[in-house]
Amino acid sequence: MAKLSRKQGDHHKLTVFGIVLLFFLIVYCISLFIPLIWGLLTSLKTPIDFLDNSVGLPSKWMFSNFITAFENFKVSIDTPSGMRYVYLIEMFGYGLLYSVGCALTSMLCMCVTAYLTSRFPYFFSKVVYTVVIVTMIIPIVGALPSELQMSRLIGAYDNMFGMWVTKASFLGMYFLVFHATFKNIPHDYEEAASIDGAGNLRIMFQIMLPLVTPVIFVVFLLKFIEFWNDYQVPMIFLPSMPTVALGMYRFNFSASAMVSSAPMKMTGGMLLLLPILILFLIFRNKMIGNISIGGIKG
């Protein structure tokens, strides 16, 4: 018993390599937080204070910068009745619709396609898997004009539901994540369900998909963040429904005297970061936690 305790204690001892690795990890984590803290401090400064002291604490804490940025965070759009401004609250709504809808359709398409190709080893399954690998290796450029013309043709242009449909693609790295996850699930689940009379659809929706719920949730959150920060697609395909990312892009290049200073631009960035920060704080355990699949007992 004493030998066993001694062996277990040896596993918890830090080696020289472990100490060096821990040091570099701490330095790396600090380097990630420094730009965030600097941006927050900058957003609370006056333009003159930023020029005189761009690194230190603000001489006067300008919390009113957030009110000014909120009031001037706007995008002009053309409507049949003339030009109008879309403000931050409305952009948040468009951003949520775009991010949640596109993340959901994209994640479901990859999840279901990965399940079918991993659990049904037909020739076409290998073709789909190869297509995913090839599209990840070969860069596809110059397709924007054809995508824009096709979206106009099918009615997806300037249509939120149309954007959800066009983002329902199984291509991408997360397809491989789902494929590997489903591949590692034992076939005992399917065999037991088949003996009980369950069909393929029931096995997929009631047995297999619930087993990979942690993976589904993490991929959805990552896709949500990806679409939340996307401003190029809404700028081109959703001209009358600007998202908050597009608003930040326009805000950053605004020549208005109210928001043209570095502190005000940083304040706009903090407004864009706030929902993602709240989302991370709420779901951080699921995003960084271990993903495991179990259930088979000997």
PDB file of C-alpha atoms in Angstrom:
ATOM      1  CA  MET A   1       0.000   0.000   0.000  1.00  0.00           C
ATOM      2  CA  ALA A   2       2.862   2.364   0.832  1.00  0.00           C
ATOM      3  CA  LYS A   3       4.552   1.537  -2.470  1.00  0.00           C
ATOM      4  CA  LEU A   4       1.319   2.265  -4.350  1.00  0.00           C
ATOM      5  CA  SER A   5       0.954   5.641  -2.613  1.00  0.00           C
ATOM      6  CA  ARG A   6       4.583   6.452  -3.379  1.00  0.00           C
ATOM      7  CA  LYS A   7       4.066   5.635  -7.065  1.00  0.00           C
ATOM      8  CA  GLN A   8       0.938   7.748  -7.227  1.00  0.00           C
ATOM      9  CA  GLY A   9       2.822  10.639  -5.627  1.00  0.00           C
ATOM     10  CA  ASP A  10       5.607  10.335  -8.186  1.00  0.00           C
ATOM     11  CA  HIS A  11       3.113  10.914 -10.989  1.00  0.00           C
ATOM     12  CA  HIS A  12       2.187  14.298  -9.477  1.00  0.00           C
ATOM     13  CA  LYS A  13       5.774  15.545  -9.212  1.00  0.00           C
ATOM     14  CA  LEU A  14       6.731  18.294 -11.666  1.00  0.00           C
ATOM     15  CA  THR A  15       9.727  17.545 -13.824  1.00  0.00           C
ATOM     16  CA  VAL A  16      12.036  20.196 -15.279  1.00  0.00           C
ATOM     17  CA  PHE A  17      10.257  19.884 -18.612  1.00  0.00           C
ATOM     18  CA  GLY A  18       6.888  20.249 -16.877  1.00  0.00           C
ATOM     19  CA  ILE A  19       7.998  23.402 -15.067  1.00  0.00           C
ATOM     20  CA  VAL A  20       9.332  24.940 -18.291  1.00  0.00           C
ATOM     21  CA  LEU A  21       6.147  24.009 -20.151  1.00  0.00           C
ATOM     22  CA  LEU A  22       4.001  25.453 -17.355  1.00  0.00           C
ATOM     23  CA  PHE A  23       6.002  28.689 -17.471  1.00  0.00           C
ATOM     24  CA  PHE A  24       5.484  29.087 -21.217  1.00  0.00           C
ATOM     25  CA  LEU A  25       1.773  28.298 -20.887  1.00  0.00           C
ATOM     26  CA  ILE A  26       1.392  30.990 -18.211  1.00  0.00           C
ATOM     27  CA  VAL A  27       3.245  33.505 -20.381  1.00  0.00           C
ATOM     28  CA  TYR A  28       1.074  32.552 -23.354  1.00  0.00           C
ATOM     29  CA  CYS A  29      -2.143  33.002 -21.352  1.00  0.00           C
ATOM     30  CA  ILE A  30      -0.958  36.396 -20.108  1.00  0.00           C
ATOM     31  CA  SER A  31      -0.156  37.438 -23.678  1.00  0.00           C
ATOM     32  CA  LEU A  32      -3.750  36.636 -24.649  1.00  0.00           C
ATOM     33  CA  PHE A  33      -5.208  38.793 -21.891  1.00  0.00           C
ATOM     34  CA  ILE A  34      -2.911  41.803 -22.378  1.00  0.00           C
ATOM     35  CA  PRO A  35      -4.541  43.015 -25.649  1.00  0.00           C
ATOM     36  CA  LEU A  36      -8.004  42.605 -24.126  1.00  0.00           C
ATOM     37  CA  ILE A  37      -7.093  44.596 -21.008  1.00  0.00           C
ATOM     38  CA  TRP A  38      -5.329  47.248 -23.109  1.00  0.00           C
ATOM     39  CA  GLY A  39      -8.396  47.577 -25.338  1.00  0.00           C
ATOM     40  CA  LEU A  40     -10.686  47.990 -22.328  1.00  0.00           C
ATOM     41  CA  LEU A  41      -8.454  50.647 -20.774  1.00  0.00           C
ATOM     42  CA  THR A  42      -8.157  52.454 -24.108  1.00  0.00           C
ATOM     43  CA  SER A  43     -11.931  52.517 -24.495  1.00  0.00           C
ATOM     44  CA  LEU A  44     -12.152  54.440 -21.205  1.00  0.00           C
ATOM     45  CA  LYS A  45      -9.767  57.232 -22.221  1.00  0.00           C
ATOM     46  CA  THR A  46     -10.165  60.560 -23.943  1.00  0.00           C
ATOM     47  CA  PRO A  47      -8.383  61.041 -27.304  1.00  0.00           C
ATOM     48  CA  ILE A  48      -5.834  63.400 -25.714  1.00  0.00           C
ATOM     49  CA  ASP A  49      -5.260  61.022 -22.811  1.00  0.00           C
ATOM     50  CA  PHE A  50      -4.647  58.183 -25.283  1.00  0.00           C
ATOM     51  CA  LEU A  51      -2.042  60.239 -27.174  1.00  0.00           C
ATOM     52  CA  ASP A  52      -0.231  61.189 -23.972  1.00  0.00           C
ATOM     53  CA  ASN A  53      -0.588  57.837 -22.222  1.00  0.00           C
ATOM     54  CA  SER A  54      -1.411  54.982 -24.583  1.00  0.00           C
ATOM     55  CA  VAL A  55      -0.457  52.163 -22.198  1.00  0.00           C
ATOM     56  CA  GLY A  56      -1.195  53.211 -18.618  1.00  0.00           C
ATOM     57  CA  LEU A  57      -4.420  53.698 -16.719  1.00  0.00           C
ATOM     58  CA  PRO A  58      -6.811  56.463 -17.821  1.00  0.00           C
ATOM     59  CA  SER A  59      -6.334  59.799 -16.088  1.00  0.00           C
ATOM     60  CA  LYS A  60     -10.113  60.165 -16.268  1.00  0.00           C
ATOM     61  CA  TRP A  61     -12.367  57.164 -16.596  1.00  0.00           C
ATOM     62  CA  MET A  62     -14.651  57.978 -19.555  1.00  0.00           C
ATOM     63  CA  PHE A  63     -17.518  55.522 -19.129  1.00  0.00           C
ATOM     64  CA  SER A  64     -19.557  57.921 -21.241  1.00  0.00           C
ATOM     65  CA  ASN A  65     -17.613  56.632 -24.260  1.00  0.00           C
ATOM     66  CA  PHE A  66     -19.881  53.603 -24.275  1.00  0.00           C
ATOM     67  CA  ILE A  67     -22.980  55.802 -24.415  1.00  0.00           C
ATOM     68  CA  THR A  68     -21.487  57.848 -27.265  1.00  0.00           C
ATOM     69  CA  ALA A  69     -20.483  54.708 -29.175  1.00  0.00           C
ATOM     70  CA  PHE A  70     -23.924  53.190 -28.633  1.00  0.00           C
ATOM     71  CA  GLU A  71     -25.647  56.282 -30.011  1.00  0.00           C
ATOM     72  CA  ASN A  72     -23.344  56.564 -33.045  1.00  0.00           C
ATOM     73  CA  PHE A  73     -23.142  52.851 -33.855  1.00  0.00           C
ATOM     74  CA  LYS A  74     -25.266  52.926 -37.013  1.00  0.00           C
ATOM     75  CA  VAL A  75     -25.325  51.859 -40.652  1.00  0.00           C
ATOM     76  CA  SER A  76     -27.204  53.575 -43.463  1.00  0.00           C
ATOM     77  CA  ILE A  77     -29.225  51.382 -45.831  1.00  0.00           C
ATOM     78  CA  ASP A  78     -31.319  52.104 -48.920  1.00  0.00           C
ATOM     79  CA  THR A  79     -35.025  51.297 -48.758  1.00  0.00           C
ATOM     80  CA  PRO A  80     -37.838  51.807 -51.295  1.00  0.00           C
ATOM     81  CA  SER A  81     -38.908  54.870 -49.310  1.00  0.00           C
ATOM     82  CA  GLY A  82     -35.385  56.298 -49.066  1.00  0.00           C
ATOM     83  CA  MET A  83     -32.297  55.967 -46.897  1.00  0.00           C
ATOM     84  CA  ARG A  84     -32.601  55.091 -43.210  1.00  0.00           C
ATOM     85  CA  TYR A  85     -30.253  54.272 -40.356  1.00  0.00           C
ATOM     86  CA  VAL A  86     -30.008  50.914 -38.602  1.00  0.00           C
ATOM     87  CA  TYR A  87     -28.809  51.283 -35.019  1.00  0.00           C
ATOM     88  CA  LEU A  88     -27.048  48.889 -32.660  1.00  0.00           C
ATOM     89  CA  ILE A  89     -30.117  47.199 -31.155  1.00  0.00           C
ATOM     90  CA  GLU A  90     -31.519  46.322 -34.580  1.00  0.00           C
ATOM     91  CA  MET A  91     -28.092  45.154 -35.735  1.00  0.00           C
ATOM     92  CA  PHE A  92     -27.878  42.900 -32.687  1.00  0.00           C
ATOM     93  CA  GLY A  93     -31.181  41.343 -33.763  1.00  0.00           C
ATOM     94  CA  TYR A  94     -29.993  40.768 -37.317  1.00  0.00           C
ATOM     95  CA  GLY A  95     -26.690  39.425 -35.980  1.00  0.00           C
ATOM     96  CA  LEU A  96     -28.441  36.921 -33.725  1.00  0.00           C
ATOM     97  CA  LEU A  97     -30.741  35.753 -36.521  1.00  0.00           C
ATOM     98  CA  TYR A  98     -27.843  35.368 -38.913  1.00  0.00           C
ATOM     99  CA  SER A  99     -25.478  33.692 -36.436  1.00  0.00           C
ATOM    100  CA  VAL A 100     -27.952  31.312 -34.784  1.00  0.00           C
ATOM    101  CA  GLY A 101     -29.693  30.297 -38.011  1.00  0.00           C
ATOM    102  CA  CYS A 102     -26.541  29.781 -40.071  1.00  0.00           C
ATOM    103  CA  ALA A 103     -24.753  27.989 -37.217  1.00  0.00           C
ATOM    104  CA  LEU A 104     -27.721  25.660 -36.700  1.00  0.00           C
ATOM    105  CA  THR A 105     -28.194  24.709 -40.364  1.00  0.00           C
ATOM    106  CA  SER A 106     -24.465  24.338 -40.951  1.00  0.00           C
ATOM    107  CA  MET A 107     -23.936  22.229 -37.839  1.00  0.00           C
ATOM    108  CA  LEU A 108     -26.928  19.954 -38.543  1.00  0.00           C
ATOM    109  CA  CYS A 109     -25.905  19.416 -42.153  1.00  0.00           C
ATOM    110  CA  MET A 110     -22.363  18.429 -41.167  1.00  0.00           C
ATOM    111  CA  CYS A 111     -23.584  16.259 -38.282  1.00  0.00           C
ATOM    112  CA  VAL A 112     -26.139  14.271 -40.283  1.00  0.00           C
ATOM    113  CA  THR A 113     -23.840  13.878 -43.294  1.00  0.00           C
ATOM    114  CA  ALA A 114     -20.984  12.730 -41.080  1.00  0.00           C
ATOM    115  CA  TYR A 115     -23.263  10.210 -39.369  1.00  0.00           C
ATOM    116  CA  LEU A 116     -24.432   8.733 -42.676  1.00  0.00           C
ATOM    117  CA  THR A 117     -20.954   8.502 -44.175  1.00  0.00           C
ATOM    118  CA  SER A 118     -19.382   7.020 -41.030  1.00  0.00           C
ATOM    119  CA  ARG A 119     -22.048   4.458 -40.111  1.00  0.00           C
ATOM    120  CA  PHE A 120     -22.944   3.342 -43.652  1.00  0.00           C
ATOM    121  CA  PRO A 121     -19.673   2.462 -45.418  1.00  0.00           C
ATOM    122  CA  TYR A 122     -20.932   2.573 -49.000  1.00  0.00           C
ATOM    123  CA  PHE A 123     -18.970   3.788 -52.012  1.00  0.00           C
ATOM    124  CA  PHE A 124     -20.778   7.129 -52.063  1.00  0.00           C
ATOM    125  CA  SER A 125     -19.824   7.667 -48.421  1.00  0.00           C
ATOM    126  CA  LYS A 126     -16.181   7.511 -49.417  1.00  0.00           C
ATOM    127  CA  VAL A 127     -16.859   9.946 -52.258  1.00  0.00           C
ATOM    128  CA  VAL A 128     -18.404  12.473 -49.855  1.00  0.00           C
ATOM    129  CA  TYR A 129     -15.493  12.112 -47.434  1.00  0.00           C
ATOM    130  CA  THR A 130     -13.012  12.627 -50.281  1.00  0.00           C
ATOM    131  CA  VAL A 131     -14.862  15.728 -51.470  1.00  0.00           C
ATOM    132  CA  VAL A 132     -14.562  17.253 -47.987  1.00  0.00           C
ATOM    133  CA  ILE A 133     -10.816  16.561 -47.858  1.00  0.00           C
ATOM    134  CA  VAL A 134     -10.224  17.916 -51.370  1.00  0.00           C
ATOM    135  CA  THR A 135     -12.147  21.150 -50.728  1.00  0.00           C
ATOM    136  CA  MET A 136     -10.100  21.697 -47.567  1.00  0.00           C
ATOM    137  CA  ILE A 137      -6.810  21.211 -49.410  1.00  0.00           C
ATOM    138  CA  ILE A 138      -7.554  23.080 -52.644  1.00  0.00           C
ATOM    139  CA  PRO A 139      -8.398  26.772 -52.148  1.00  0.00           C
ATOM    140  CA  ILE A 140     -11.544  27.812 -53.996  1.00  0.00           C
ATOM    141  CA  VAL A 141     -11.205  31.420 -55.185  1.00  0.00           C
ATOM    142  CA  GLY A 142     -13.132  33.543 -57.641  1.00  0.00           C
ATOM    143  CA  ALA A 143     -16.508  31.961 -56.864  1.00  0.00           C
ATOM    144  CA  LEU A 144     -18.110  35.090 -55.358  1.00  0.00           C
ATOM    145  CA  PRO A 145     -19.682  36.442 -58.603  1.00  0.00           C
ATOM    146  CA  SER A 146     -21.305  33.094 -59.365  1.00  0.00           C
ATOM    147  CA  GLU A 147     -22.511  32.746 -55.746  1.00  0.00           C
ATOM    148  CA  LEU A 148     -24.051  36.210 -55.893  1.00  0.00           C
ATOM    149  CA  GLN A 149     -25.782  35.486 -59.196  1.00  0.00           C
ATOM    150  CA  MET A 150     -27.061  32.130 -57.936  1.00  0.00           C
ATOM    151  CA  SER A 151     -28.393  33.657 -54.720  1.00  0.00           C
ATOM    152  CA  ARG A 152     -30.347  36.223 -56.745  1.00  0.00           C
ATOM    153  CA  LEU A 153     -31.666  33.458 -58.990  1.00  0.00           C
ATOM    154  CA  ILE A 154     -33.011  31.276 -56.165  1.00  0.00           C
ATOM    155  CA  GLY A 155     -34.274  34.209 -54.084  1.00  0.00           C
ATOM    156  CA  ALA A 156     -31.693  33.908 -51.293  1.00  0.00           C
ATOM    157  CA  TYR A 157     -30.259  37.395 -51.852  1.00  0.00           C
ATOM    158  CA  ASP A 158     -31.158  39.825 -49.065  1.00  0.00           C
ATOM    159  CA  ASN A 159     -33.194  37.055 -47.454  1.00  0.00           C
ATOM    160  CA  MET A 160     -32.339  35.787 -43.966  1.00  0.00           C
ATOM    161  CA  PHE A 161     -33.963  32.399 -44.508  1.00  0.00           C
ATOM    162  CA  GLY A 162     -32.122  32.133 -47.808  1.00  0.00           C
ATOM    163  CA  MET A 163     -28.824  32.683 -45.992  1.00  0.00           C
ATOM    164  CA  TRP A 164     -29.658  29.876 -43.579  1.00  0.00           C
ATOM    165  CA  VAL A 165     -30.252  27.553 -46.531  1.00  0.00           C
ATOM    166  CA  THR A 166     -27.073  28.551 -48.374  1.00  0.00           C
ATOM    167  CA  LYS A 167     -24.986  27.935 -45.240  1.00  0.00           C
ATOM    168  CA  ALA A 168     -26.340  24.393 -44.877  1.00  0.00           C
ATOM    169  CA  SER A 169     -23.140  22.784 -46.127  1.00  0.00           C
ATOM    170  CA  PHE A 170     -21.331  19.669 -44.938  1.00  0.00           C
ATOM    171  CA  LEU A 171     -17.913  20.952 -46.036  1.00  0.00           C
ATOM    172  CA  GLY A 172     -15.395  21.971 -43.416  1.00  0.00           C
ATOM    173  CA  MET A 173     -13.251  20.770 -40.550  1.00  0.00           C
ATOM    174  CA  TYR A 174     -16.160  20.087 -38.197  1.00  0.00           C
ATOM    175  CA  PHE A 175     -17.426  17.413 -40.592  1.00  0.00           C
ATOM    176  CA  LEU A 176     -14.236  15.498 -39.791  1.00  0.00           C
ATOM    177  CA  VAL A 177     -14.840  16.036 -36.058  1.00  0.00           C
ATOM    178  CA  PHE A 178     -18.347  14.563 -36.307  1.00  0.00           C
ATOM    179  CA  HIS A 179     -17.122  11.774 -38.593  1.00  0.00           C
ATOM    180  CA  ALA A 180     -14.422  10.685 -36.133  1.00  0.00           C
ATOM    181  CA  THR A 181     -16.865  10.910 -33.209  1.00  0.00           C
ATOM    182  CA  PHE A 182     -19.494   8.715 -34.870  1.00  0.00           C
ATOM    183  CA  LYS A 183     -16.797   6.321 -36.091  1.00  0.00           C
ATOM    184  CA  ASN A 184     -15.675   5.648 -32.516  1.00  0.00           C
ATOM    185  CA  ILE A 185     -19.147   4.785 -31.226  1.00  0.00           C
ATOM    186  CA  PRO A 186     -19.503   0.996 -30.829  1.00  0.00           C
ATOM    187  CA  HIS A 187     -22.007  -0.766 -33.080  1.00  0.00           C
ATOM    188  CA  ASP A 188     -23.602  -2.401 -30.039  1.00  0.00           C
ATOM    189  CA  TYR A 189     -26.054   0.525 -29.800  1.00  0.00           C
ATOM    190  CA  GLU A 190     -27.366  -0.015 -33.318  1.00  0.00           C
ATOM    191  CA  GLU A 191     -27.533  -3.776 -32.965  1.00  0.00           C
ATOM    192  CA  ALA A 192     -29.471  -3.551 -29.705  1.00  0.00           C
ATOM    193  CA  ALA A 193     -31.886  -0.990 -31.189  1.00  0.00           C
ATOM    194  CA  SER A 194     -32.370  -3.076 -34.336  1.00  0.00           C
ATOM    195  CA  ILE A 195     -33.235  -6.126 -32.264  1.00  0.00           C
ATOM    196  CA  ASP A 196     -35.908  -4.028 -30.522  1.00  0.00           C
ATOM    197  CA  GLY A 197     -37.346  -3.105 -33.912  1.00  0.00           C
ATOM    198  CA  ALA A 198     -35.992   0.433 -34.345  1.00  0.00           C
ATOM    199  CA  GLY A 199     -35.494   1.718 -37.881  1.00  0.00           C
ATOM    200  CA  ASN A 200     -32.575   3.734 -39.210  1.00  0.00           C
ATOM    201  CA  LEU A 201     -34.201   7.121 -38.600  1.00  0.00           C
ATOM    202  CA  ARG A 202     -35.157   6.250 -35.047  1.00  0.00           C
ATOM    203  CA  ILE A 203     -31.654   4.970 -34.326  1.00  0.00           C
ATOM    204  CA  MET A 204     -30.146   8.188 -35.644  1.00  0.00           C
ATOM    205  CA  PHE A 205     -32.429  10.675 -33.869  1.00  0.00           C
ATOM    206  CA  GLN A 206     -33.142   8.856 -30.605  1.00  0.00           C
ATOM    207  CA  ILE A 207     -29.884   7.003 -29.990  1.00  0.00           C
ATOM    208  CA  MET A 208     -26.904   8.221 -31.991  1.00  0.00           C
ATOM    209  CA  LEU A 209     -27.418  11.988 -31.999  1.00  0.00           C
ATOM    210  CA  PRO A 210     -28.081  12.168 -28.213  1.00  0.00           C
ATOM    211  CA  LEU A 211     -24.786  10.329 -27.670  1.00  0.00           C
ATOM    212  CA  VAL A 212     -22.851  13.139 -29.375  1.00  0.00           C
ATOM    213  CA  THR A 213     -24.786  16.019 -27.795  1.00  0.00           C
ATOM    214  CA  PRO A 214     -21.615  17.543 -26.230  1.00  0.00           C
ATOM    215  CA  VAL A 215     -19.920  17.630 -29.629  1.00  0.00           C
ATOM    216  CA  ILE A 216     -23.024  19.114 -31.249  1.00  0.00           C
ATOM    217  CA  PHE A 217     -23.191  21.828 -28.616  1.00  0.00           C
ATOM    218  CA  VAL A 218     -19.510  22.772 -28.894  1.00  0.00           C
ATOM    219  CA  VAL A 219     -19.581  22.870 -32.707  1.00  0.00           C
ATOM    220  CA  PHE A 220     -22.727  25.007 -32.627  1.00  0.00           C
ATOM    221  CA  LEU A 221     -21.072  27.510 -30.278  1.00  0.00           C
ATOM    222  CA  LEU A 222     -17.927  27.691 -32.399  1.00  0.00           C
ATOM    223  CA  LYS A 223     -19.950  28.167 -35.583  1.00  0.00           C
ATOM    224  CA  PHE A 224     -22.045  30.824 -33.832  1.00  0.00           C
ATOM    225  CA  ILE A 225     -18.902  32.782 -32.946  1.00  0.00           C
ATOM    226  CA  GLU A 226     -17.634  32.367 -36.512  1.00  0.00           C
ATOM    227  CA  PHE A 227     -20.819  33.794 -38.038  1.00  0.00           C
ATOM    228  CA  TRP A 228     -21.141  36.468 -35.343  1.00  0.00           C
ATOM    229  CA  ASN A 229     -17.752  37.893 -36.388  1.00  0.00           C
ATOM    230  CA  ASP A 230     -18.499  37.581 -40.110  1.00  0.00           C
ATOM    231  CA  TYR A 231     -19.148  40.916 -41.800  1.00  0.00           C
ATOM    232  CA  GLN A 232     -18.271  40.163 -45.438  1.00  0.00           C
ATOM    233  CA  VAL A 233     -21.195  37.871 -46.222  1.00  0.00           C
ATOM    234  CA  PRO A 234     -23.851  40.184 -44.672  1.00  0.00           C
ATOM    235  CA  MET A 235     -22.263  43.158 -46.448  1.00  0.00           C
ATOM    236  CA  ILE A 236     -22.655  41.455 -49.836  1.00  0.00           C
ATOM    237  CA  PHE A 237     -25.716  39.212 -49.448  1.00  0.00           C
ATOM    238  CA  LEU A 238     -27.776  41.058 -46.791  1.00  0.00           C
ATOM    239  CA  PRO A 239     -27.603  44.759 -47.715  1.00  0.00           C
ATOM    240  CA  SER A 240     -30.855  45.692 -45.950  1.00  0.00           C
ATOM    241  CA  MET A 241     -30.156  43.637 -42.798  1.00  0.00           C
ATOM    242  CA  PRO A 242     -26.726  44.699 -41.506  1.00  0.00           C
ATOM    243  CA  THR A 243     -25.382  42.634 -38.643  1.00  0.00           C
ATOM    244  CA  VAL A 244     -23.426  44.002 -35.694  1.00  0.00           C
ATOM    245  CA  ALA A 245     -20.147  42.755 -37.233  1.00  0.00           C
ATOM    246  CA  LEU A 246     -20.857  44.780 -40.360  1.00  0.00           C
ATOM    247  CA  GLY A 247     -21.749  47.723 -38.133  1.00  0.00           C
ATOM    248  CA  MET A 248     -18.362  47.400 -36.423  1.00  0.00           C
ATOM    249  CA  TYR A 249     -16.644  47.364 -39.820  1.00  0.00           C
ATOM    250  CA  ARG A 250     -18.408  50.595 -40.833  1.00  0.00           C
ATOM    251  CA  PHE A 251     -17.860  52.062 -37.359  1.00  0.00           C
ATOM    252  CA  ASN A 252     -14.132  51.390 -37.587  1.00  0.00           C
ATOM    253  CA  PHE A 253     -13.824  53.317 -40.868  1.00  0.00           C
ATOM    254  CA  SER A 254     -16.196  56.112 -39.889  1.00  0.00           C
ATOM    255  CA  ALA A 255     -14.847  59.630 -40.443  1.00  0.00           C
ATOM    256  CA  SER A 256     -17.283  61.206 -37.987  1.00  0.00           C
ATOM    257  CA  ALA A 257     -15.619  63.446 -35.413  1.00  0.00           C
ATOM    258  CA  MET A 258     -17.579  61.689 -32.646  1.00  0.00           C
ATOM    259  CA  VAL A 259     -16.152  58.226 -33.275  1.00  0.00           C
ATOM    260  CA  SER A 260     -12.992  58.698 -35.348  1.00  0.00           C
ATOM    261  CA  SER A 261     -10.595  58.561 -32.362  1.00  0.00           C
ATOM    262  CA  ALA A 262      -8.841  55.386 -31.257  1.00  0.00           C
ATOM    263  CA  PRO A 263     -10.623  55.192 -27.860  1.00  0.00           C
ATOM    264  CA  MET A 264     -14.046  55.403 -29.526  1.00  0.00           C
ATOM    265  CA  LYS A 265     -13.174  52.725 -32.077  1.00  0.00           C
ATOM    266  CA  MET A 266     -11.948  50.511 -29.249  1.00  0.00           C
ATOM    267  CA  THR A 267     -15.206  51.173 -27.392  1.00  0.00           C
ATOM    268  CA  GLY A 268     -17.140  49.911 -30.417  1.00  0.00           C
ATOM    269  CA  GLY A 269     -15.002  46.766 -30.367  1.00  0.00           C
ATOM    270  CA  MET A 270     -15.850  46.238 -26.715  1.00  0.00           C
ATOM    271  CA  LEU A 271     -19.561  46.472 -27.553  1.00  0.00           C
ATOM    272  CA  LEU A 272     -19.097  43.783 -30.206  1.00  0.00           C
ATOM    273  CA  LEU A 273     -17.079  41.605 -27.817  1.00  0.00           C
ATOM    274  CA  LEU A 274     -19.585  41.763 -24.959  1.00  0.00           C
ATOM    275  CA  PRO A 275     -22.084  39.110 -26.249  1.00  0.00           C
ATOM    276  CA  ILE A 276     -19.273  36.660 -27.058  1.00  0.00           C
ATOM    277  CA  LEU A 277     -17.731  37.209 -23.626  1.00  0.00           C
ATOM    278  CA  ILE A 278     -21.077  36.575 -21.913  1.00  0.00           C
ATOM    279  CA  LEU A 279     -21.588  33.465 -24.046  1.00  0.00           C
ATOM    280  CA  PHE A 280     -18.161  32.146 -23.089  1.00  0.00           C
ATOM    281  CA  LEU A 281     -18.685  32.791 -19.379  1.00  0.00           C
ATOM    282  CA  ILE A 282     -22.009  30.936 -19.445  1.00  0.00           C
ATOM    283  CA  PHE A 283     -20.873  27.922 -21.481  1.00  0.00           C
ATOM    284  CA  ARG A 284     -17.141  27.840 -20.736  1.00  0.00           C
ATOM    285  CA  ASN A 285     -17.322  24.443 -19.028  1.00  0.00           C
ATOM    286  CA  LYS A 286     -18.934  22.857 -22.078  1.00  0.00           C
ATOM    287  CA  MET A 287     -16.546  24.553 -24.499  1.00  0.00           C
ATOM    288  CA  ILE A 288     -13.315  23.628 -22.733  1.00  0.00           C
ATOM    289  CA  GLY A 289     -14.449  20.503 -20.928  1.00  0.00           C
ATOM    290  CA  ASN A 290     -13.642  16.973 -21.922  1.00  0.00           C
ATOM    291  CA  ILE A 291     -15.887  15.383 -24.511  1.00  0.00           C
ATOM    292  CA  SER A 292     -16.399  11.692 -23.842  1.00  0.00           C
ATOM    293  CA  ILE A 293     -18.794   9.056 -25.050  1.00  0.00           C
ATOM    294  CA  GLY A 294     -19.704   6.090 -22.931  1.00  0.00           C
ATOM    295  CA  GLY A 295     -22.479   3.724 -22.089  1.00  0.00           C
ATOM    296  CA  ILE A 296     -21.261   0.240 -22.973  1.00  0.00           C
ATOM    297  CA  LYS A 297     -20.673  -1.818 -19.857  1.00  0.00           C
ATOM    298  CA  GLY A 298     -19.088  -5.149 -19.752  1.00  0.00           C
TER     299      GLY A 298
END
